[in-house]
Coordinates of C-alpha atoms and ligand atoms in Angstrom, one line a residue:
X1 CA 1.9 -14.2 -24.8
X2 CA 2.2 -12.2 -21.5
X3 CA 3.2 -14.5 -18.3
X4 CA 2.2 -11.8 -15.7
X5 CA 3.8 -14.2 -12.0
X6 CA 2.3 -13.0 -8.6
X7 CA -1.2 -12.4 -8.8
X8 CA -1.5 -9.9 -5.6
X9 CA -2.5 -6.5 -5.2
X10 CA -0.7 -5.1 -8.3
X11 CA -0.1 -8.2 -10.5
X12 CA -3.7 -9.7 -11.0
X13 CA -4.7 -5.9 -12.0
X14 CA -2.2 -5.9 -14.3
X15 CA -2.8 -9.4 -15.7
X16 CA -6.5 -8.7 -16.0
X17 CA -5.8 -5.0 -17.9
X18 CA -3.5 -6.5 -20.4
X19 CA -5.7 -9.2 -21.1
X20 CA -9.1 -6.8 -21.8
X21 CA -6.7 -4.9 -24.0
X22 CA -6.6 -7.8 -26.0
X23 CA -3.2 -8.9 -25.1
X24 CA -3.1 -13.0 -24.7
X25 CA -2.1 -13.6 -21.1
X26 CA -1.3 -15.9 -18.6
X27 CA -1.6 -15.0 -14.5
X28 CA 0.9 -17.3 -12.4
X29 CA 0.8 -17.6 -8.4
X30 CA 2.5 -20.7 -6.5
X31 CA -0.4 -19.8 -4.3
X32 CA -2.9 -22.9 -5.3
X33 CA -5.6 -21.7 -3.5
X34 CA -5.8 -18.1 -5.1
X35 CA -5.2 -19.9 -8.9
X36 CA -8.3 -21.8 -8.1
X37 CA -10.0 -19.0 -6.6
X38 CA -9.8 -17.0 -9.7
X39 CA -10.5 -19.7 -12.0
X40 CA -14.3 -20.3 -10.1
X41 CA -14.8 -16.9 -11.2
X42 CA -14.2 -14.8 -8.3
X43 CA -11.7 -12.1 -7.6
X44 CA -9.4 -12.1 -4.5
X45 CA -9.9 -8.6 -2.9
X46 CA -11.9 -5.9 -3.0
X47 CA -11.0 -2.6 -4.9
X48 CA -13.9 -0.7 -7.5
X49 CA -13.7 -1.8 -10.9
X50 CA -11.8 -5.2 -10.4
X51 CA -14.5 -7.5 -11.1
X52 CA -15.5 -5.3 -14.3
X53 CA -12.3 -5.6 -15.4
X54 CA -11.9 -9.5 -14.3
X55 CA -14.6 -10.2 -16.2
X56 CA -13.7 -9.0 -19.3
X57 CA -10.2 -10.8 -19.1
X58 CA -12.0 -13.8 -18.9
X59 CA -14.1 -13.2 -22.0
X60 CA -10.5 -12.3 -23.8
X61 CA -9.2 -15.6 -22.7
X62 CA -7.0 -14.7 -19.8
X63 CA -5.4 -18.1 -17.9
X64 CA -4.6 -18.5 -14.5
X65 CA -2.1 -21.4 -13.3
X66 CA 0.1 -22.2 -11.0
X67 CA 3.0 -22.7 -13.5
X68 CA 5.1 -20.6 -15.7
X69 CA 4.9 -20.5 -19.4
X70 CA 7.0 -20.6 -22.5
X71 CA 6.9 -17.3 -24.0
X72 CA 9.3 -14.4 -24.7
X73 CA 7.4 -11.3 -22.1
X74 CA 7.4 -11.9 -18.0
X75 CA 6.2 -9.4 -15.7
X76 CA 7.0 -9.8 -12.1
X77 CA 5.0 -8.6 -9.5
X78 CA 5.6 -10.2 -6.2
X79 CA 6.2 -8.4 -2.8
X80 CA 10.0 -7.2 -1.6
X81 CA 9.7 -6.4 2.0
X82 CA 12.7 -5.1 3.7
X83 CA 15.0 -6.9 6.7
X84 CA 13.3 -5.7 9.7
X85 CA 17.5 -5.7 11.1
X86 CA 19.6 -4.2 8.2
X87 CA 16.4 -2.1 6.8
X88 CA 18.1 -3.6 3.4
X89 CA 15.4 -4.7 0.5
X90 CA 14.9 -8.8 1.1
X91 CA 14.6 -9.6 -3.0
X92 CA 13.9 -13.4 -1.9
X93 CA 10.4 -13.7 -3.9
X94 CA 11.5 -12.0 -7.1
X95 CA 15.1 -13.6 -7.1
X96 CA 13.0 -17.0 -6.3
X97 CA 10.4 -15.6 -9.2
X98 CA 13.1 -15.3 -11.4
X99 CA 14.7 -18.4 -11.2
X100 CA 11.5 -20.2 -11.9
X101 CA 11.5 -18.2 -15.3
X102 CA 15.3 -19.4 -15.7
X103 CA 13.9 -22.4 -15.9
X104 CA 11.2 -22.5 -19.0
X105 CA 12.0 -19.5 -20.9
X106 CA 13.4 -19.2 -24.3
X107 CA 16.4 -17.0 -25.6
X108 CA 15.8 -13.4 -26.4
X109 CA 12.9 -13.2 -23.6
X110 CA 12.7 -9.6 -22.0
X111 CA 12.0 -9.6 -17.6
X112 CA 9.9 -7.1 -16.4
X113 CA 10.1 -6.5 -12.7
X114 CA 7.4 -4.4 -11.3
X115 CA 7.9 -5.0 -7.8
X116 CA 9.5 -1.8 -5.9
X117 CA 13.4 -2.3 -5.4
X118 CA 15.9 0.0 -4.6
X119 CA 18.8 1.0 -6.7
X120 CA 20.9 -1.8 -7.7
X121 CA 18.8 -4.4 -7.0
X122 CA 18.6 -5.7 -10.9
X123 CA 22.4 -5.5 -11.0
X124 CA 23.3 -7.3 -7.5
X125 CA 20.7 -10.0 -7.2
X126 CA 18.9 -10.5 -10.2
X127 CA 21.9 -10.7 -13.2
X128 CA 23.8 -13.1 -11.2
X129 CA 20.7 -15.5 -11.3
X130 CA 20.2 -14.7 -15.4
X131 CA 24.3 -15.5 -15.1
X132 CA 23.8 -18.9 -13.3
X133 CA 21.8 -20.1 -15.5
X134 CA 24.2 -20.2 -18.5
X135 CA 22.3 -17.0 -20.1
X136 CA 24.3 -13.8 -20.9
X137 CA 22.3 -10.6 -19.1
X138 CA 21.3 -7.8 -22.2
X139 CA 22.2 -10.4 -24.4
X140 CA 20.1 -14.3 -24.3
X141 CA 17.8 -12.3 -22.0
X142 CA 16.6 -8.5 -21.4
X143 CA 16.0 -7.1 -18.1
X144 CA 13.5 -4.2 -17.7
X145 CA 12.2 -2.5 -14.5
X146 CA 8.4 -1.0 -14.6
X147 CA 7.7 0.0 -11.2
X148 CA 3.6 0.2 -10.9
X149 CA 2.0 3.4 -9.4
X150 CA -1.1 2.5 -8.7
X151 CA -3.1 3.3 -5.4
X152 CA -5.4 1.3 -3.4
X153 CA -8.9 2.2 -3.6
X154 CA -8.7 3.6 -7.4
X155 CA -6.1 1.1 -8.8
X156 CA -8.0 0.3 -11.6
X157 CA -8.9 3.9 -13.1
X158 CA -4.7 4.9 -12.1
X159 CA -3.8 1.9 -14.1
X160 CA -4.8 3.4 -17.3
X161 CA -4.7 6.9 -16.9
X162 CA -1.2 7.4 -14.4
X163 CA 2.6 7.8 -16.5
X164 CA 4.8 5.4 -16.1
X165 CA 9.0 4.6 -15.6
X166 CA 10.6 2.1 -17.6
X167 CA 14.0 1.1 -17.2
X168 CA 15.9 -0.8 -19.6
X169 CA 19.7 -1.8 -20.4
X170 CA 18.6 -0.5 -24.3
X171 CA 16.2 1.6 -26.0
X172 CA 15.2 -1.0 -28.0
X173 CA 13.5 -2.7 -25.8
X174 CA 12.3 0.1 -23.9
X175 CA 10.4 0.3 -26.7
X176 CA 9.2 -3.0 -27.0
X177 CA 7.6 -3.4 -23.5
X178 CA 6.4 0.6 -23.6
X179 CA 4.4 -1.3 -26.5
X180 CA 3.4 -3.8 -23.8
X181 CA 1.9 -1.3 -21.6
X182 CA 1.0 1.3 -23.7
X183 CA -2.3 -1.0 -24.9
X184 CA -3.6 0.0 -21.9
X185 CA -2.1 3.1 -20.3
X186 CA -3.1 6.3 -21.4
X187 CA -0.3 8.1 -19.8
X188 CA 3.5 9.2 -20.8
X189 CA 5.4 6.4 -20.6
X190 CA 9.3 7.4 -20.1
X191 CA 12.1 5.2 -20.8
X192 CA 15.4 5.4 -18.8
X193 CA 17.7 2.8 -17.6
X194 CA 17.6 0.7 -15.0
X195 CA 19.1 2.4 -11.8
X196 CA 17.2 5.4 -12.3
X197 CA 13.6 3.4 -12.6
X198 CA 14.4 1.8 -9.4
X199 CA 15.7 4.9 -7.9
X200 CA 12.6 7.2 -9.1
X201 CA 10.1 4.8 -7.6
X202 CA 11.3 4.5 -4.2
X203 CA 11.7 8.6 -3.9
X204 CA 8.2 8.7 -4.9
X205 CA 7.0 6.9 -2.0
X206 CA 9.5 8.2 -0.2
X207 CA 8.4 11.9 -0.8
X208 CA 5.0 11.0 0.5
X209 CA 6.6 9.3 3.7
X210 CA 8.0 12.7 4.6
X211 CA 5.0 15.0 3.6
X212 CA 3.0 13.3 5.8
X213 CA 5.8 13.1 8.5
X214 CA 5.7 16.4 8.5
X215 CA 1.7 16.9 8.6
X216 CA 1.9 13.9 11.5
X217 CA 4.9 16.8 13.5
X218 CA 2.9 19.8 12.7
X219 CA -0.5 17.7 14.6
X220 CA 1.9 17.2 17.9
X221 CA 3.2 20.6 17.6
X222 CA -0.3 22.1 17.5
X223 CA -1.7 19.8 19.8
X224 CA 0.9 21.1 22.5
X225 CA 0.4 24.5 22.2
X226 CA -3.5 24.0 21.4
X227 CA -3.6 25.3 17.6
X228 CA -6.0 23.7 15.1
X229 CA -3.5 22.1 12.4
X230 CA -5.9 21.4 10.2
X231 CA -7.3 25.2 10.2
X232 CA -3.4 25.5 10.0
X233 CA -2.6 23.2 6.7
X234 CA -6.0 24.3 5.1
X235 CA -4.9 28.0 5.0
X236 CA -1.1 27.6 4.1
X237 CA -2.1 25.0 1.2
X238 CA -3.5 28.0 -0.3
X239 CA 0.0 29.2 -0.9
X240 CA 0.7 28.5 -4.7
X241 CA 3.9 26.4 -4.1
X242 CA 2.5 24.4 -0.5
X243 CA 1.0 21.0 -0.5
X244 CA 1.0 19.4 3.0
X245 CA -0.7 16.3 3.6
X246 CA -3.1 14.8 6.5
X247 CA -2.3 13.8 10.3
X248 CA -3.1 10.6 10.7
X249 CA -2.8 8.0 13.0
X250 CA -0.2 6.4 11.2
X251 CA 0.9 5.4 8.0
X252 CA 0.3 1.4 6.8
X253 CA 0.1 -0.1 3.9
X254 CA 3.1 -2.2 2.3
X255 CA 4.7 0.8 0.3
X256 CA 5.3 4.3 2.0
X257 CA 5.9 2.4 5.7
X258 CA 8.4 0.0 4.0
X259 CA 10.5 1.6 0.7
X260 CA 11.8 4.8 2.6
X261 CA 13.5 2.1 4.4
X262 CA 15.3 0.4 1.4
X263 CA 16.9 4.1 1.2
X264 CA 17.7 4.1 5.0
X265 CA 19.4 1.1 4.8
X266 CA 21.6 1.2 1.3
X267 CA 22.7 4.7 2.3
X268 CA 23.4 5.1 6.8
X269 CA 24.0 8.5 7.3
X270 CA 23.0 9.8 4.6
X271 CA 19.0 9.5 4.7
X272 CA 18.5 11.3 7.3
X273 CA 15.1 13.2 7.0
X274 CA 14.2 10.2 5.8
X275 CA 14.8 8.2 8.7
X276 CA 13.4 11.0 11.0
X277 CA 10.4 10.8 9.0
X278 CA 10.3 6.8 9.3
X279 CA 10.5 7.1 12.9
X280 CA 7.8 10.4 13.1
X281 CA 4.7 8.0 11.4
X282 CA 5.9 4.8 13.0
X283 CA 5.1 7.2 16.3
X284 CA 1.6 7.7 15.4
X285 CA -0.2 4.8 16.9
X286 CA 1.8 5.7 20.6
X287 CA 0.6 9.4 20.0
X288 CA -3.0 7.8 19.5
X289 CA -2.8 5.9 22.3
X290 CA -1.5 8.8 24.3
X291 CA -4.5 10.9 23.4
X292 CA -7.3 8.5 23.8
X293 CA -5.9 8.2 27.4
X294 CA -5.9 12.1 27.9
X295 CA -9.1 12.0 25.9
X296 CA -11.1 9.3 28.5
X297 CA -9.3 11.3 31.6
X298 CA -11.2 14.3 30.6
X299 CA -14.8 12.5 29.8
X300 CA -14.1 10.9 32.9
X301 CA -14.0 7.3 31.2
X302 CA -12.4 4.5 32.9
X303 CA -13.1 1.6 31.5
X304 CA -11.0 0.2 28.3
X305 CA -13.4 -2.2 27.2
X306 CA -16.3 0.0 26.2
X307 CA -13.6 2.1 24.0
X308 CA -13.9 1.1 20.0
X309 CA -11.7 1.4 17.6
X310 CA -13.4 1.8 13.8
X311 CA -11.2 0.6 11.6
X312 CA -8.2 -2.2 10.7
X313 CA -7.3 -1.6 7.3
X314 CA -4.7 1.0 6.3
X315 CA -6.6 3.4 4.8
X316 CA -10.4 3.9 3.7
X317 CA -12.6 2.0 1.5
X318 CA -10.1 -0.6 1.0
X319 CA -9.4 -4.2 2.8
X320 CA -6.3 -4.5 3.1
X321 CA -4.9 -4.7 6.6
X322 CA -0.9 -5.0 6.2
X323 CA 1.0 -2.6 8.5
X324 CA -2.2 -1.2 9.3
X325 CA -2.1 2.0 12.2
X326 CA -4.4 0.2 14.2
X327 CA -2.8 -3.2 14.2
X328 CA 0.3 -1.1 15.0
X329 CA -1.8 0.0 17.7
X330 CA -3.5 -3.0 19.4
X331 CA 0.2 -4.5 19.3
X332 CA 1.5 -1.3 21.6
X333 CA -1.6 -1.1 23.8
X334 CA -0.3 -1.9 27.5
X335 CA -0.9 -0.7 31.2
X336 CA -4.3 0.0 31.6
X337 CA -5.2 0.6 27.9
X338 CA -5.0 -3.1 26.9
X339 CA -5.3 -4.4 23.0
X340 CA -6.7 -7.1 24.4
X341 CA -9.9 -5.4 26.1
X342 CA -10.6 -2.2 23.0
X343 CA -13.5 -3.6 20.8
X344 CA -12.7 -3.2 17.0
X345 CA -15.0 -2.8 14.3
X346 CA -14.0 -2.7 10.0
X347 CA -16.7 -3.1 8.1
X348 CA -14.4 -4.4 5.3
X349 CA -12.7 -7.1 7.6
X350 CA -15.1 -10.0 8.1
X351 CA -12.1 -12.5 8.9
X352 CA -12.1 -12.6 12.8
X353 CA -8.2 -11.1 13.0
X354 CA -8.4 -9.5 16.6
X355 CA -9.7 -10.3 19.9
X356 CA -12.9 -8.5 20.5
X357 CA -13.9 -7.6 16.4
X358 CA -17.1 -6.9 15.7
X359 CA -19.1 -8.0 12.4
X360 CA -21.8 -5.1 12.5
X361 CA -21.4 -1.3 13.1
X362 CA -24.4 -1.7 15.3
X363 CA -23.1 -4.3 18.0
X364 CA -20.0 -2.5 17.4
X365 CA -21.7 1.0 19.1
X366 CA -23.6 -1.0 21.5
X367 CA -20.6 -2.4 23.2
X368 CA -19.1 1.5 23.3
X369 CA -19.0 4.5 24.3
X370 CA -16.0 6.2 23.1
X371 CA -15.6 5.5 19.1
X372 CA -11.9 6.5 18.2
X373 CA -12.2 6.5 13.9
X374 CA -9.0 5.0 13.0
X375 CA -10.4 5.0 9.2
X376 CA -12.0 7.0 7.1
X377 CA -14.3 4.6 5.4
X378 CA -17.7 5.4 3.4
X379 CA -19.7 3.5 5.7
X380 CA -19.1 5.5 8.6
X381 CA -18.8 9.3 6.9
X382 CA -22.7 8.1 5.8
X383 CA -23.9 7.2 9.7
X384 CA -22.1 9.8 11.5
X385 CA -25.2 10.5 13.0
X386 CA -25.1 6.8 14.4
X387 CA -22.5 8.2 16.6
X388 CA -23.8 10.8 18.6
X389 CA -23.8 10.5 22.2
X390 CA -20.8 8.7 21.7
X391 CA -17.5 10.5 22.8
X392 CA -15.5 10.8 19.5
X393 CA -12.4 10.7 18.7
X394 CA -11.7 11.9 15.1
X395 CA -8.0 10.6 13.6
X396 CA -9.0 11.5 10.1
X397 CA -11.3 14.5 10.3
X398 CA -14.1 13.1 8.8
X399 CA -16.4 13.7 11.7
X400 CA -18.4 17.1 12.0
X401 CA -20.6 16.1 15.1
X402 CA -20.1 18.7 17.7
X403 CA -17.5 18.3 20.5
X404 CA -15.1 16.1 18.3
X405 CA -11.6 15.4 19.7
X406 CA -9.0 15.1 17.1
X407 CA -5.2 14.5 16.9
Ligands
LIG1 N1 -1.9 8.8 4.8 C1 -1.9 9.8 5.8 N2 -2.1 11.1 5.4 C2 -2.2 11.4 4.0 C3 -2.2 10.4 3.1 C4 -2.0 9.1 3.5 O1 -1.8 9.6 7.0 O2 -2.4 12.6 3.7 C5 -1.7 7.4 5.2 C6 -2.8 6.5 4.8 O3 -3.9 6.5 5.6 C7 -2.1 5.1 4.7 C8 -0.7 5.5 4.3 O4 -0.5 6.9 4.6 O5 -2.1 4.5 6.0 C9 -0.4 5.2 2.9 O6 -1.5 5.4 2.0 P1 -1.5 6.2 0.6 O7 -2.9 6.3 0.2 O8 -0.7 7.5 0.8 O9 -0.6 5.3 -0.3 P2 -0.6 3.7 -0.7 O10 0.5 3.1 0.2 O11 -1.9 3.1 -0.7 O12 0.0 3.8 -2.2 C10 1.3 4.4 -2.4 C11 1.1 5.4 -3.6 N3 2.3 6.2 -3.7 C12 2.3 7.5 -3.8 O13 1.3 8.2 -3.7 C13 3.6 8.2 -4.0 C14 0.8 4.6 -4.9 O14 0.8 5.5 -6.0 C15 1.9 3.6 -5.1 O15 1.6 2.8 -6.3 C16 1.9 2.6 -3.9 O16 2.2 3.4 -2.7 C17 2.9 1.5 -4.1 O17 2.5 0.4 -4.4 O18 4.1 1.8 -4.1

């Protein structure tokens, strides 16, 4: 039996995967609410192919509980933000995660940690816990790090089809848990130790951090010295060996805006283009903010509140809000441009989360007359037309109507 613990955004997936595989799982959350929310049937966010996949799981058997199980396979997936102060990973939930295993598991168990860590994180916080409770590391109990790779929006197809890191202390049982996961994934699974897991999946995000820094630079280049950067990107990613990414309006979502910082802060002074890159997308939302107030000098707008922002979660088609450009945003709104006065609009956000929030697109566009499209969701790219006689202002290019303002 599989005890998958932490039932977010990348362990239920997980759990639910394994167990339509025909693996014999248990999920585990301290979250009661959430246990119980699965257990009535229903799934906990929205991403394509989850409640598919949920409900097979359920035909196969799979358990959800607030309690950890006896069994000899763990895989962690609980969330490792960083210290906002020393930019330094905060391992509290999987150091608390493990701990909880410490407690019911038998001799010769194997403890996967999925959750994104930098390097070193097995060998300084989580031995010492294995240690402290009487059990000798590699030896009474195996360590194993399996960082996911999954994206929002198509977890559940990436899941099977994506490759995969595993790092363990020996090959043997990289083997046994690339057996684990290869019921499922379809991709090359690569075993390598520990250090160089961690390592390899916080450059990954990290390498995306900077691409898009760099798309986010060449925008506010271009935009000073009015050039189209997307004409720009377009034509130089036809060059075999160029692949930049999209301007935005900022980068959320609770991987590429945090792990470049575990880097930042294990190695000061020597992640620099990482840190420049950190500070380039943080800088988004402000450049946003900048540009709808040049935007509404030149329409000749005046007045705040009949300026909408579409969007609150970090990216399209999902609803996820965390770190999200335009929460970033409504928090930096001041003098004259007020958070507090913008109507909001997310068609995947019913919870009332800011002031002003809509709950249709229609009352959203009646109470405007500037739309600024923070994201790019499916909803709006099929009512563009909705928007016309609007002043637009296009973050994602996704808008075609004529006269569009973009970054
Ligand atoms: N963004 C841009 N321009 C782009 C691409 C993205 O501004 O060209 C923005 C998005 O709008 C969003 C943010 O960046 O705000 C991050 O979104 P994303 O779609 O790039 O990535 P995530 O955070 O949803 O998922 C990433 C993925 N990592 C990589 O692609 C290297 C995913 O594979 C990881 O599993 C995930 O992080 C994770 O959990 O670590």
């Amino acid at each position: 039996m599989i005890n998958v613990i932490g039932l977010g955004y990348i362990g239920l997936p997980t759990a639910l995967i394994l167990a339509s595989h025909g693996m014999d799982v248990v999920g585990t959350d301290y979250n009661e609410e959430l246990v119980d929310k699965l257990n009535r049937g229903e799934v906990t966010f929205e991403e394509k192919g989850l409640k598919g996949l949920f409900d097979e799981a359920v035909r196969n058997g799979i358990e959800f509980s607030n309690e950890y199980k006896v069994t000899d396979t763990y895989i962690i997936s609980v969330p490792t933000p960083y210290d906002k102060e020393s930019k330094k990973v905060d391992a509290c939930f999987v150091v608390s995660a493990v701990k909880s295993v410490m407690k019911v598991c038998p001799k010769g168990a194997t403890v996967v940690i999925e959750s994104t860590i930098p390097p070193g994180t097995i060998e300084k916080f989580i031995r010492p816990v294995i240690e402290a409770n009487g059990f000798v590391p590699g030896k009474d109990i195996h360590l194993v790090h399996a960082p996911e790779r999954i994206i929002p929006g198509n977890m559940v197809y990436e899941l099977e089809h994506n490759s995969r890191t595993i790092g363990a202390d020996d090959a043997e049982i990289g083997e046994k848990i690339k057996a684990v996961y290869s019921s499922f994934c379809k991709g090359d699974i690569v075993i390598t130790d520990i250090r160089t897991a961690e390592m390899t999946k916080v450059v990954e995000n990290t390498f995306r951090d900077i691409n898009i820094a760099f798309a986010n630079e060449l925008a506010k280049i271009c935009r000073s010295d009015d050039m189209d950067v997307y004409e720009i990107i377009r034509i130089a990613n036809m060059h075999p060996r160029v692949n930049i990414l999209t301007p935005g309006p900022g980068v959320g979502g609770h991987c590429i805006s945090v792990d470049p910082w575990f880097l930042v802060g294990d190695y000061p002074g020597l992640a620099n283009i990482i840190l420049a890159a950190r500070k380039i997308n943080d800088g988004m939302p402000r450049f946003v903010i900048h540009r709808i107030s040049q935007i509404m000098k030149e329409k000749g707008l005046t007045d705040v509140r009949r300026v909408g922002l579409y969007g609150l979660t970090y990216k399209e088609n999902v609803d996820d809000v965390r770190e999200s450009p335009t929460l970033q945003m409504l928090e930096r709104m001041e003098d004259g441009l007020s958070g507090g006065l913008v109507q909001v609009y997310d068609p995947y956000v019913t919870k009332k989360i800011v002031p002003n929030q809509h709950t249709t697109f229609e009352s959203f566009l009646g109470a405007v007359d500037m739309v600024v499209i923070m994201v790019g969701h499916d909803e709006i790219k099929q009512n563009m037309n909705m928007l016309s006689g609007k002043v637009v202002f296009d973050t994602r290019k996704i808008c075609y109507l004529p006269d569009v303002h973009r970054l």
